[in-house]
Tab-separated table of C-alpha atoms in Angstrom:
chain	number	residue	atom	x	y	z
A	1	MET	CA	-14.721	-12.620	-20.608
A	2	THR	CA	-14.767	-10.013	-23.414
A	3	TYR	CA	-13.343	-6.580	-23.382
A	4	THR	CA	-16.733	-5.072	-23.783
A	5	GLN	CA	-17.855	-6.915	-20.629
A	6	ILE	CA	-14.789	-5.751	-18.710
A	7	LEU	CA	-15.626	-2.209	-19.887
A	8	TYR	CA	-19.186	-2.257	-18.875
A	9	ASP	CA	-18.212	-3.880	-15.481
A	10	GLY	CA	-15.626	-1.443	-14.639
A	11	LEU	CA	-17.414	1.828	-15.682
A	12	TRP	CA	-20.985	0.935	-14.606
A	13	LYS	CA	-22.224	-2.482	-13.549
A	14	ASN	CA	-19.680	-3.300	-11.034
A	15	ASN	CA	-18.396	0.271	-10.340
A	16	THR	CA	-15.921	0.104	-7.541
A	17	GLY	CA	-17.410	3.243	-5.877
A	18	PHE	CA	-21.120	2.776	-6.383
A	19	VAL	CA	-21.535	-0.932	-6.429
A	20	GLN	CA	-18.502	-2.852	-4.956
A	21	LEU	CA	-18.225	-0.103	-2.320
A	22	LEU	CA	-14.503	-0.665	-2.063
A	23	GLY	CA	-12.154	2.097	-1.137
A	24	LEU	CA	-14.723	3.803	1.026
A	25	CYS	CA	-12.030	5.337	3.184
A	26	PRO	CA	-10.576	7.661	0.390
A	27	ILE	CA	-13.931	7.985	-1.198
A	28	LEU	CA	-15.435	9.610	1.906
A	29	ALA	CA	-12.300	11.442	3.153
A	30	ILE	CA	-10.743	13.162	0.117
A	31	THR	CA	-13.798	14.149	-1.899
A	32	THR	CA	-14.173	17.692	-0.556
A	33	THR	CA	-13.194	19.311	-3.786
A	34	LEU	CA	-13.079	18.051	-7.387
A	35	THR	CA	-9.349	18.575	-7.598
A	36	ASN	CA	-8.649	16.493	-4.643
A	37	GLY	CA	-10.998	13.762	-5.841
A	38	LEU	CA	-9.558	13.599	-9.298
A	39	GLY	CA	-5.928	13.772	-7.913
A	40	LEU	CA	-6.506	10.645	-5.695
A	41	GLY	CA	-8.389	8.961	-8.512
A	42	ILE	CA	-5.620	9.228	-11.011
A	43	ALA	CA	-3.049	8.111	-8.439
A	44	THR	CA	-5.281	5.100	-7.679
A	45	LEU	CA	-5.701	4.382	-11.389
A	46	LEU	CA	-1.934	4.302	-11.933
A	47	VAL	CA	-1.293	1.998	-9.083
A	48	LEU	CA	-4.167	-0.253	-10.154
A	49	ILE	CA	-2.928	-0.657	-13.697
A	50	ALA	CA	0.644	-1.363	-12.500
A	51	SER	CA	-0.422	-3.996	-9.905
A	52	ASN	CA	-2.997	-5.629	-12.106
A	53	VAL	CA	-0.372	-6.099	-14.946
A	54	THR	CA	2.351	-7.304	-12.701
A	55	ILE	CA	0.170	-9.788	-10.831
A	56	SER	CA	-1.259	-11.176	-14.044
A	57	LEU	CA	2.387	-11.559	-15.360
A	58	ILE	CA	3.388	-13.596	-12.340
A	59	ARG	CA	0.163	-15.412	-11.795
A	60	ASN	CA	1.557	-18.778	-12.931
A	61	ILE	CA	4.811	-18.766	-10.808
A	62	VAL	CA	3.398	-17.507	-7.542
A	63	PRO	CA	2.666	-20.338	-5.095
A	64	VAL	CA	-0.974	-20.257	-3.946
A	65	ALA	CA	-0.150	-20.396	-0.302
A	66	VAL	CA	1.734	-17.143	-0.190
A	67	ARG	CA	-0.033	-15.344	-3.140
A	68	LEU	CA	-1.576	-12.769	-0.777
A	69	PRO	CA	1.592	-11.648	0.892
A	70	ILE	CA	3.285	-11.336	-2.515
A	71	PHE	CA	0.443	-9.164	-3.796
A	72	VAL	CA	0.704	-6.948	-0.837
A	73	ILE	CA	4.405	-6.568	-1.259
A	74	ILE	CA	3.866	-5.595	-4.986
A	75	ILE	CA	1.049	-3.159	-4.195
A	76	ALA	CA	2.970	-1.533	-1.302
A	77	SER	CA	6.039	-1.124	-3.435
A	78	PHE	CA	4.067	0.645	-6.210
A	79	VAL	CA	2.248	2.821	-3.837
A	80	THR	CA	5.404	3.931	-2.058
A	81	ALA	CA	7.105	4.664	-5.475
A	82	THR	CA	3.952	6.558	-6.584
A	83	GLU	CA	4.001	8.596	-3.403
A	84	MET	CA	7.630	9.553	-3.813
A	85	PHE	CA	7.003	10.638	-7.441
A	86	VAL	CA	4.079	12.810	-6.459
A	87	LYS	CA	6.071	14.273	-3.700
A	88	ALA	CA	8.817	15.113	-6.076
A	89	PHE	CA	6.940	16.464	-9.050
A	90	TYR	CA	3.514	17.498	-7.737
A	91	TYR	CA	4.482	18.773	-4.231
A	92	ASP	CA	1.531	21.112	-3.759
A	93	LEU	CA	-0.853	18.252	-4.625
A	94	TYR	CA	1.005	16.007	-2.215
A	95	LEU	CA	0.467	18.525	0.611
A	96	VAL	CA	-3.282	18.221	-0.163
A	97	LEU	CA	-3.481	14.508	-0.536
A	98	GLY	CA	-0.981	13.956	2.208
A	99	ILE	CA	-1.920	10.729	4.223
A	100	TYR	CA	-4.421	9.496	1.622
A	101	LEU	CA	-1.647	8.591	-0.855
A	102	PRO	CA	0.043	5.960	1.244
A	103	LEU	CA	-3.449	4.800	2.171
A	104	ILE	CA	-3.902	3.573	-1.355
A	105	VAL	CA	-2.103	0.410	-0.093
A	106	THR	CA	-5.138	-0.329	2.170
A	107	ASN	CA	-7.487	0.468	-0.594
A	108	CYS	CA	-9.375	-2.811	-1.153
A	109	ILE	CA	-10.028	-2.059	-4.803
A	110	ILE	CA	-6.411	-2.821	-5.485
A	111	ILE	CA	-5.986	-6.034	-3.655
A	112	GLY	CA	-9.527	-6.934	-4.643
A	113	ARG	CA	-8.934	-6.694	-8.325
A	114	ALA	CA	-5.525	-8.480	-7.822
A	115	GLU	CA	-7.081	-11.497	-6.159
A	116	ALA	CA	-10.459	-11.561	-7.982
A	117	PHE	CA	-9.365	-10.794	-11.440
A	118	ALA	CA	-5.840	-10.242	-12.347
A	119	SER	CA	-4.520	-13.446	-10.715
A	120	LYS	CA	-6.684	-15.508	-13.114
A	121	GLN	CA	-6.710	-13.494	-16.326
A	122	THR	CA	-4.347	-12.755	-19.204
A	123	VAL	CA	-2.244	-9.682	-19.120
A	124	GLY	CA	-4.312	-7.865	-21.801
A	125	HIS	CA	-7.499	-8.534	-19.744
A	126	ALA	CA	-5.836	-7.471	-16.424
A	127	LEU	CA	-4.470	-4.266	-17.916
A	128	PHE	CA	-7.858	-3.422	-19.403
A	129	ASP	CA	-9.576	-4.254	-16.162
A	130	GLY	CA	-7.139	-1.954	-14.291
A	131	ILE	CA	-7.879	0.873	-16.682
A	132	THR	CA	-11.666	0.489	-16.672
A	133	MET	CA	-11.974	-0.100	-12.849
A	134	GLY	CA	-9.721	2.924	-12.318
A	135	ILE	CA	-11.596	5.082	-14.507
A	136	GLY	CA	-14.874	3.947	-12.853
A	137	PHE	CA	-13.294	4.908	-9.426
A	138	ILE	CA	-12.309	8.293	-10.944
A	139	PHE	CA	-15.852	8.611	-12.176
A	140	ALA	CA	-17.314	7.866	-8.713
A	141	LEU	CA	-14.776	10.223	-6.994
A	142	GLY	CA	-15.496	12.857	-9.505
A	143	MET	CA	-19.273	12.791	-9.122
A	144	LEU	CA	-19.086	12.766	-5.331
A	145	SER	CA	-16.533	15.461	-5.048
A	146	GLY	CA	-18.116	17.586	-7.596
A	147	LEU	CA	-21.426	17.387	-5.768
A	148	ARG	CA	-19.757	18.200	-2.450
A	149	GLU	CA	-17.756	21.067	-3.698
A	150	LEU	CA	-20.730	22.570	-5.418
A	151	PHE	CA	-23.007	22.481	-2.492
A	152	GLY	CA	-20.189	23.021	0.098
A	153	TYR	CA	-18.195	25.871	-1.361
A	154	GLY	CA	-20.258	26.938	-4.435
A	155	THR	CA	-17.242	26.374	-6.737
A	156	LEU	CA	-16.027	23.612	-9.078
A	157	PHE	CA	-12.363	22.771	-9.680
A	158	ALA	CA	-10.994	25.212	-6.883
A	159	ASN	CA	-7.222	24.901	-6.836
A	160	ALA	CA	-7.071	23.023	-10.029
A	161	ASP	CA	-3.681	24.667	-10.579
A	162	LEU	CA	-2.293	22.470	-7.739
A	163	MET	CA	-2.651	19.433	-9.924
A	164	PHE	CA	-2.422	20.510	-13.557
A	165	GLY	CA	-0.184	23.550	-13.194
A	166	PRO	CA	-1.013	27.352	-13.437
A	167	ALA	CA	-2.431	26.935	-16.930
A	168	ALA	CA	-5.364	25.041	-15.382
A	169	GLN	CA	-6.544	28.071	-13.289
A	170	PHE	CA	-9.273	28.753	-15.929
A	171	LEU	CA	-10.880	25.476	-14.891
A	172	THR	CA	-11.932	26.954	-11.586
A	173	VAL	CA	-15.598	27.941	-11.915
A	174	THR	CA	-17.453	29.923	-9.213
A	175	VAL	CA	-20.874	28.544	-9.690
A	176	PHE	CA	-22.639	30.624	-7.133
A	177	GLU	CA	-21.320	34.157	-6.355
A	178	ASN	CA	-21.343	35.306	-2.675
A	179	TYR	CA	-22.211	31.691	-1.620
A	180	HIS	CA	-21.734	31.303	2.130
A	181	GLY	CA	-21.040	27.663	1.918
A	182	PHE	CA	-23.129	24.629	3.127
A	183	LEU	CA	-20.911	23.212	5.861
A	184	LEU	CA	-22.665	19.863	6.071
A	185	ALA	CA	-21.580	18.927	2.479
A	186	ILE	CA	-17.897	19.310	3.390
A	187	LEU	CA	-17.935	17.593	6.719
A	188	PRO	CA	-17.818	13.747	6.848
A	189	PRO	CA	-21.541	13.211	7.151
A	190	GLY	CA	-21.941	15.047	3.809
A	191	ALA	CA	-19.862	12.411	2.218
A	192	PHE	CA	-22.218	9.714	3.408
A	193	PHE	CA	-25.233	11.607	2.372
A	194	GLY	CA	-23.693	12.263	-1.019
A	195	LEU	CA	-22.510	8.718	-1.686
A	196	GLY	CA	-25.984	7.465	-0.548
A	197	LEU	CA	-27.749	9.720	-2.995
A	198	LEU	CA	-25.454	8.699	-5.866
A	199	ILE	CA	-25.814	5.036	-5.184
A	200	ALA	CA	-29.672	5.429	-5.147
A	201	MET	CA	-29.463	7.453	-8.414
A	202	LYS	CA	-27.399	4.648	-10.038
A	203	LYS	CA	-29.987	2.065	-8.892
A	204	ALA	CA	-32.848	4.302	-10.096
A	205	ILE	CA	-31.237	4.397	-13.493
A	206	ASP	CA	-30.627	0.679	-13.597
A	207	LEU	CA	-34.287	0.115	-12.672
A	208	ARG	CA	-35.524	2.530	-15.374
A	209	VAL	CA	-33.624	0.797	-18.159
A	210	GLY	CA	-34.275	-2.536	-16.789
A	211	ILE	CA	-30.883	-3.838	-15.806
A	212	LYS	CA	-30.767	-6.297	-12.917
B	1	MET	CA	9.478	-39.231	-0.036
B	2	LYS	CA	6.439	-37.248	1.064
B	3	ILE	CA	8.600	-35.193	3.410
B	4	ASN	CA	10.850	-34.439	0.615
B	5	THR	CA	8.230	-32.998	-1.589
B	6	LEU	CA	6.841	-31.002	1.315
B	7	SER	CA	10.275	-29.451	2.083
B	8	LYS	CA	10.842	-28.797	-1.551
B	9	ASN	CA	7.541	-26.972	-1.616
B	10	MET	CA	8.387	-24.968	1.476
B	11	LEU	CA	11.642	-24.081	-0.110
B	12	LYS	CA	9.986	-22.924	-3.302
B	13	THR	CA	7.419	-20.808	-1.388
B	14	ALA	CA	10.110	-19.228	0.814
B	15	THR	CA	12.295	-18.471	-2.262
B	16	MET	CA	9.398	-16.785	-4.158
B	17	LEU	CA	8.509	-14.728	-1.159
B	18	THR	CA	12.080	-13.565	-0.761
B	19	LEU	CA	12.365	-12.919	-4.349
B	20	PHE	CA	9.393	-10.538	-4.473
B	21	ALA	CA	10.368	-8.912	-1.234
B	22	VAL	CA	13.702	-8.090	-2.802
B	23	LEU	CA	12.137	-6.844	-6.019
B	24	GLY	CA	9.670	-4.668	-4.175
B	25	GLY	CA	12.414	-3.320	-1.930
B	26	GLY	CA	14.512	-2.705	-5.144
B	27	LEU	CA	11.698	-0.715	-6.783
B	28	VAL	CA	11.349	1.442	-3.653
B	29	THR	CA	14.983	2.000	-3.439
B	30	VAL	CA	15.325	3.154	-7.069
B	31	SER	CA	12.399	5.444	-6.689
B	32	PHE	CA	13.807	6.898	-3.510
B	33	GLN	CA	17.207	7.542	-5.273
B	34	MET	CA	15.539	9.122	-8.172
B	35	THR	CA	13.277	11.450	-6.232
B	36	ARG	CA	15.360	12.156	-3.028
B	37	GLU	CA	17.000	15.404	-4.213
B	38	GLN	CA	13.882	16.859	-5.764
B	39	ILE	CA	11.803	16.055	-2.642
B	40	GLN	CA	14.354	17.779	-0.364
B	41	ALA	CA	14.492	20.805	-2.711
B	42	ASN	CA	10.660	20.931	-2.622
B	43	GLU	CA	10.414	20.804	1.073
B	44	ARG	CA	13.008	23.557	1.547
B	45	LEU	CA	11.437	25.699	-1.026
B	46	SER	CA	8.123	25.264	0.533
B	47	LEU	CA	9.354	26.067	4.037
B	48	LEU	CA	11.256	29.167	2.743
B	49	ARG	CA	8.073	30.330	0.933
B	50	ASN	CA	6.291	30.102	4.272
B	51	LEU	CA	9.041	31.836	6.180
B	52	ASN	CA	9.158	34.686	3.600
B	53	GLU	CA	5.488	35.188	4.165
B	54	VAL	CA	6.118	36.290	7.741
B	55	MET	CA	9.564	37.907	7.206
B	56	SER	CA	9.893	39.648	3.849
B	57	HIS	CA	12.962	38.411	2.087
B	58	ASP	CA	14.350	41.922	1.353
B	59	ARG	CA	14.712	42.587	5.048
B	60	TYR	CA	17.505	39.997	5.644
B	61	ASP	CA	20.450	38.575	3.595
B	62	ASN	CA	21.523	35.494	5.600
B	63	ASP	CA	20.557	31.902	4.999
B	64	LEU	CA	17.709	31.216	7.384
B	65	PHE	CA	18.227	27.515	7.346
B	66	SER	CA	21.682	27.654	8.824
B	67	ASP	CA	20.959	30.258	11.372
B	68	VAL	CA	18.608	28.443	13.638
B	69	ARG	CA	18.213	28.150	17.343
B	70	GLU	CA	15.997	25.838	19.436
B	71	MET	CA	14.520	27.133	22.742
B	72	THR	CA	12.072	25.560	25.130
B	73	HIS	CA	9.482	27.390	27.135
B	74	GLU	CA	6.140	25.608	27.719
B	75	ALA	CA	4.262	28.483	29.164
B	76	LEU	CA	5.066	31.039	26.449
B	77	LEU	CA	5.813	29.046	23.335
B	78	GLY	CA	3.007	26.573	23.824
B	79	THR	CA	4.870	23.271	23.739
B	80	ALA	CA	7.137	21.248	25.897
B	81	GLU	CA	9.206	20.401	22.785
B	82	PRO	CA	12.004	22.678	21.746
B	83	VAL	CA	10.722	25.430	19.364
B	84	ILE	CA	12.731	26.178	16.282
B	85	ILE	CA	13.587	29.924	15.801
B	86	TYR	CA	14.960	31.113	12.471
B	87	ARG	CA	16.984	34.170	12.967
B	88	ALA	CA	17.063	36.839	10.108
B	89	ARG	CA	20.145	39.188	9.919
B	90	LYS	CA	21.199	41.842	7.501
B	91	GLN	CA	25.076	42.387	7.250
B	92	GLY	CA	25.318	40.411	10.493
B	93	GLN	CA	22.862	42.605	12.454
B	94	PRO	CA	19.713	40.866	13.832
B	95	VAL	CA	16.624	42.168	12.001
B	96	GLY	CA	14.074	39.751	13.238
B	97	ALA	CA	13.265	36.253	14.298
B	98	ILE	CA	10.675	33.553	13.135
B	99	PHE	CA	9.079	31.440	15.901
B	100	THR	CA	7.438	28.145	15.230
B	101	SER	CA	5.113	28.496	18.294
B	102	VAL	CA	2.175	26.313	19.070
B	103	ALA	CA	-1.335	27.370	20.193
B	104	SER	CA	-2.087	24.451	22.326
B	105	ASP	CA	-5.612	25.483	23.637
B	106	GLY	CA	-7.594	25.578	20.167
B	107	TYR	CA	-10.871	23.667	19.713
B	108	SER	CA	-9.212	20.723	18.276
B	109	GLY	CA	-5.593	19.795	18.690
B	110	SER	CA	-2.523	21.912	18.467
B	111	ILE	CA	-2.384	24.894	15.985
B	112	HIS	CA	1.109	25.242	14.589
B	113	LEU	CA	2.099	28.838	13.831
B	114	LEU	CA	4.831	30.817	12.336
B	115	ILE	CA	5.330	34.133	13.991
B	116	GLY	CA	7.789	36.645	12.449
B	117	VAL	CA	8.867	39.337	14.899
B	118	HIS	CA	11.050	42.394	13.879
B	119	SER	CA	13.958	43.080	16.204
B	120	ASP	CA	12.069	45.996	17.704
B	121	GLY	CA	9.281	43.619	18.854
B	122	THR	CA	6.679	44.559	16.267
B	123	LEU	CA	5.036	41.694	14.348
B	124	ALA	CA	6.207	41.075	10.711
B	125	GLY	CA	3.511	38.575	10.144
B	126	VAL	CA	1.721	35.482	11.315
B	127	ARG	CA	0.566	32.353	9.519
B	128	VAL	CA	-1.060	29.074	10.469
B	129	VAL	CA	1.091	26.145	9.313
B	130	SER	CA	-1.399	23.388	10.326
B	131	HIS	CA	-4.577	23.042	12.384
B	132	GLN	CA	-7.715	20.741	12.650
B	133	GLU	CA	-10.186	23.477	13.684
B	134	THR	CA	-13.658	23.208	12.541
B	135	PRO	CA	-14.216	24.016	8.752
B	136	GLY	CA	-16.327	27.141	8.242
B	137	LEU	CA	-15.895	28.365	11.861
B	138	GLY	CA	-12.477	27.899	13.403
B	139	ASP	CA	-10.680	27.941	10.028
B	140	ILE	CA	-10.936	31.755	9.708
B	141	ILE	CA	-7.376	31.691	11.080
B	142	ASP	CA	-6.436	30.033	7.763
B	143	LEU	CA	-5.295	32.630	5.121
B	144	ARG	CA	-6.991	30.563	2.351
B	145	LYS	CA	-10.322	31.115	4.079
B	146	SER	CA	-10.103	34.626	5.519
B	147	LYS	CA	-7.757	37.492	5.977
B	148	TRP	CA	-8.204	37.434	9.742
B	149	ILE	CA	-4.592	36.408	10.372
B	150	LEU	CA	-3.217	39.469	8.542
B	151	GLY	CA	-4.528	41.662	11.348
B	152	PHE	CA	-1.565	40.895	13.358
B	153	GLN	CA	0.888	42.582	11.183
B	154	GLY	CA	2.515	45.731	12.707
B	155	ARG	CA	1.126	44.792	16.126
B	156	SER	CA	3.394	44.749	19.202
B	157	LEU	CA	3.044	44.530	22.992
B	158	ASN	CA	2.347	48.338	22.968
B	159	ASN	CA	-0.164	48.167	20.052
B	160	PRO	CA	-2.718	47.456	21.497
B	161	ASN	CA	-1.645	47.652	25.192
B	162	GLU	CA	-1.262	44.447	26.976
B	163	SER	CA	-4.851	44.311	28.503
B	164	SER	CA	-6.376	44.579	25.000
B	165	TRP	CA	-4.458	41.541	23.581
B	166	LYS	CA	-7.683	39.590	23.455
B	167	VAL	CA	-10.455	38.807	21.272
B	168	ARG	CA	-13.349	41.373	21.297
B	169	ARG	CA	-15.671	39.087	23.378
B	170	ASP	CA	-13.123	39.084	26.181
B	171	GLY	CA	-12.792	42.987	26.059
B	172	GLY	CA	-9.886	43.090	23.382
B	173	VAL	CA	-9.409	44.380	19.937
B	174	PHE	CA	-9.307	41.157	17.789
B	175	ASP	CA	-12.307	40.177	15.733
B	176	HIS	CA	-13.764	36.691	15.804
B	177	LEU	CA	-16.750	34.982	14.374
B	178	THR	CA	-19.852	34.646	16.438
B	179	GLY	CA	-19.836	31.154	17.735
B	180	ALA	CA	-16.208	30.640	17.157
B	181	THR	CA	-14.199	32.466	19.880
B	182	VAL	CA	-12.060	29.468	21.021
B	183	THR	CA	-9.772	29.338	17.984
B	184	PRO	CA	-9.066	33.012	17.659
B	185	ARG	CA	-8.678	33.321	21.262
B	186	ALA	CA	-5.956	30.582	21.340
B	187	VAL	CA	-4.095	32.170	18.366
B	188	VAL	CA	-4.132	35.589	19.843
B	189	LYS	CA	-2.900	34.235	23.208
B	190	ALA	CA	-0.100	32.243	21.437
B	191	VAL	CA	1.095	35.318	19.356
B	192	LYS	CA	0.908	37.589	22.513
B	193	ASN	CA	2.911	34.942	24.690
B	194	THR	CA	5.540	34.674	21.825
B	195	LEU	CA	6.001	38.414	21.863
B	196	VAL	CA	6.404	38.374	25.670
B	197	PHE	CA	8.916	35.566	25.291
B	198	TYR	CA	10.822	37.592	22.681
B	199	GLN	CA	10.783	40.659	24.967
B	200	ASN	CA	12.177	38.721	27.816
B	201	HIS	CA	14.787	36.745	25.962
B	202	ARG	CA	15.799	38.893	23.056
B	203	GLU	CA	19.582	38.568	23.743
B	204	GLU	CA	19.391	34.807	24.021
B	205	VAL	CA	17.329	34.500	20.880
B	206	PHE	CA	19.972	36.377	18.722
B	207	PHE	CA	23.271	35.820	20.376
B	208	HIS	CA	23.595	32.147	21.395
């Protein structure tokens, strides 16, 4: 397994959002605005890196019979700690993400990468896998939430200051003036339609350039 | 011999599991200690910011958090649970009260409100704290979506008179969106009921 392969896997070929379809619960629930999507994506990335590295470090001392309970303990502790830090230092973002932060625990991406990759690979590989898979997830969340926000509200990066501070207000773009909103894009069915479209687009690109 | 290896294995497994449980618990404990004060401060600040939205902070000089009363009145305050009332005073004199009333007959679940009432019974302000009403329709009660909720400011049981404390569709004075009367109707009713409660229990609200 080379680093290039890991990079390609994480960002495109095996993208968690578009191909593995792991973490559907947050992907569908939180992607109503780009800010929300990126906020959850970054939190997931941090947890994924921490859990991948830790699990790779202990892969040789953990008894096979209890490896899954141990992985779950590690992931749950990291997520709880992350939630506390977000609540302490990004309180407004915490109010937006709310229940979806603790739900990172149940995000199958984390335990999936722990079991399928980190528990069998060196620390360097596991770290890199965490980074690329996490960025792939952010990419998927970003595409879907950008699409939904654009069609649903006619804006991009609304409330960006919640995450990046008041200085980030300039990021907010009103794409369509006097747009009355397209409710379907914001409601849960819009998440399924959007994700379906994006998966189809990815397949179409793959076919076009001849990737199997 | 075999049993010996087996029990050794079990012992090792149990030890590892315990070890990681302790480590995980330790990580959470340390994070909790590091963030506890900041989180409490955030929650307090955020609540105070909300309270000041419905009761401007230059009107009172007491600490709202230590001047709190709980009262229960399911018919008028919308919930069988005790409702927290923050009491605002200036130089010891009551100037207003903030009710955490609930509108229980919205379209989807309870709508939690903050209702600030001046001591003379006029509304200082109303805000929605949390709701699950339909996006794009029922959520006009949310200040981030529409200024509708600001229409309560300055109203009282005499303004408009009691029979007009309704949405326009029911013959009252409060606007609503076509197709979304249920949510505004519930909020109007909850605000009116809180004013009635205040009128009936003014002494109890401030002096107990």
